[in-house]
């Protein structure tokens, strides 16, 4: 299934030439999906000990010269903007900003690992010919994080990041096509420091082997500053893309002169572990659309519960049900007889995980008869019980529609 066609048919996102190529806008249902995904990621990070920060989408050209992005990555950076004698650029990456946030305060070995996360915007000057739907865009919302740690903490931290990625894929109902160890290749686009590359590769191989993950080593796919683990997915047309990454970086801590005071009282250099659980929100949603065809797991669905009163007489009961559902945090609405017969409304709501049919008997008893998206029909039950079961399943971030 092509997410570009489905995304428009399902009113998830669209584009306009006045906004520009590679700059999609999100309609309410699409925004609901991406916000649910963002909330899940932030909560998972919080539980894993990450602290969230927020940094500007602009930076001085000098910042990216120090990080190495300007020398190795400038063809993907938007042209600088002249302002007050300075050159500002739309950031192509969040990591230099996070390095500066770390550097802004003193640290001791007792502070490490320091886990810093941000769901932030970055910008790539992609050529028009490679843009497509949500998978290649110019404005990217990246689920990014950086762990500043000691050398002997790297494997544990990178392994924990990989485990978070695998849990997220299970929650989203997405499968990894393969795990790739991306190494440097020929040419001058990589930082020239063989010893740092060797050390980072050894650590990442240890992570993959300890986590029991089968992988392929591929040259020429590394970041300019170091090797990385790439989690690859495949779209409906069989095209492969990177969704999530884990990287070990010795380069930027040195470029930004990052340090911490060790137990010996001396100054030491931290290692920077980069990791992204779902990569860019745009590409993650594209993959979700193609995998699920719009029938998203309940926790991601734009509309999670629809109340279907059989007649106008049951409208008050349906409105009360939806009011309680919204108070519980569910995305719910009433679709009454004014929108057609019951059968037509059921068909129109085929992608909604839970349909609550309310007839005269259910209305009188304060009950609902649930129809699940997969065709199952459940016996009538008290409305409060049905809502409790649905909210528990949504909170569990599962692909299951029902338990028991």
PDB file of N, CA, C and O in Angstrom, residues 44 46 53 65 93 205 260 264 286 296 316 346:
ATOM      1  N   UNK A  44       8.244   6.560  27.080  1.00  0.00           N
ATOM      2  CA  UNK A  44       9.238   5.488  27.133  1.00  0.00           C
ATOM      3  C   UNK A  44      10.615   6.038  27.512  1.00  0.00           C
ATOM      4  O   UNK A  44      11.347   5.424  28.301  1.00  0.00           O
ATOM      5  N   UNK A  46      11.189   8.809  29.226  1.00  0.00           N
ATOM      6  CA  UNK A  46      11.143   9.220  30.630  1.00  0.00           C
ATOM      7  C   UNK A  46      11.336   8.028  31.557  1.00  0.00           C
ATOM      8  O   UNK A  46      12.092   8.092  32.528  1.00  0.00           O
ATOM      9  N   UNK A  53      14.968  17.958  26.629  1.00  0.00           N
ATOM     10  CA  UNK A  53      15.420  19.327  26.433  1.00  0.00           C
ATOM     11  C   UNK A  53      14.728  19.885  25.195  1.00  0.00           C
ATOM     12  O   UNK A  53      14.028  19.170  24.469  1.00  0.00           O
ATOM     13  N   UNK A  65      30.548  23.949  11.632  1.00  0.00           N
ATOM     14  CA  UNK A  65      31.949  23.801  11.235  1.00  0.00           C
ATOM     15  C   UNK A  65      32.713  23.040  12.328  1.00  0.00           C
ATOM     16  O   UNK A  65      33.521  22.162  12.032  1.00  0.00           O
ATOM     17  N   UNK A  93      21.038  18.757  11.971  1.00  0.00           N
ATOM     18  CA  UNK A  93      21.191  17.708  12.976  1.00  0.00           C
ATOM     19  C   UNK A  93      21.026  18.334  14.356  1.00  0.00           C
ATOM     20  O   UNK A  93      21.311  19.515  14.559  1.00  0.00           O
ATOM     21  N   UNK A 205      29.593  -3.948  17.557  1.00  0.00           N
ATOM     22  CA  UNK A 205      29.508  -5.403  17.330  1.00  0.00           C
ATOM     23  C   UNK A 205      29.208  -6.123  18.648  1.00  0.00           C
ATOM     24  O   UNK A 205      28.416  -7.081  18.687  1.00  0.00           O
ATOM     25  N   UNK A 260      34.317  15.410  31.822  1.00  0.00           N
ATOM     26  CA  UNK A 260      33.739  15.174  33.147  1.00  0.00           C
ATOM     27  C   UNK A 260      34.896  14.888  34.099  1.00  0.00           C
ATOM     28  O   UNK A 260      35.993  14.481  33.663  1.00  0.00           O
ATOM     29  N   UNK A 264      39.149   9.831  39.918  1.00  0.00           N
ATOM     30  CA  UNK A 264      40.545  10.148  40.241  1.00  0.00           C
ATOM     31  C   UNK A 264      40.797  11.652  40.322  1.00  0.00           C
ATOM     32  O   UNK A 264      41.929  12.089  40.539  1.00  0.00           O
ATOM     33  N   UNK A 286       4.698   7.120   7.860  1.00  0.00           N
ATOM     34  CA  UNK A 286       4.602   6.525   6.517  1.00  0.00           C
ATOM     35  C   UNK A 286       4.633   5.004   6.609  1.00  0.00           C
ATOM     36  O   UNK A 286       3.838   4.304   5.957  1.00  0.00           O
ATOM     37  N   UNK A 296      -4.874   1.311  12.196  1.00  0.00           N
ATOM     38  CA  UNK A 296      -3.777   1.423  13.156  1.00  0.00           C
ATOM     39  C   UNK A 296      -4.089   0.683  14.456  1.00  0.00           C
ATOM     40  O   UNK A 296      -5.264   0.502  14.814  1.00  0.00           O
ATOM     41  N   UNK A 316     -28.925  10.421  23.450  1.00  0.00           N
ATOM     42  CA  UNK A 316     -28.413  10.877  24.754  1.00  0.00           C
ATOM     43  C   UNK A 316     -27.467   9.872  25.409  1.00  0.00           C
ATOM     44  O   UNK A 316     -26.442  10.267  25.983  1.00  0.00           O
ATOM     45  N   UNK A 346     -21.706   1.569  10.272  1.00  0.00           N
ATOM     46  CA  UNK A 346     -20.728   0.551  10.662  1.00  0.00           C
ATOM     47  C   UNK A 346     -19.667   0.403   9.578  1.00  0.00           C
ATOM     48  O   UNK A 346     -18.463   0.354   9.861  1.00  0.00           O
TER      49      UNK A 346
END
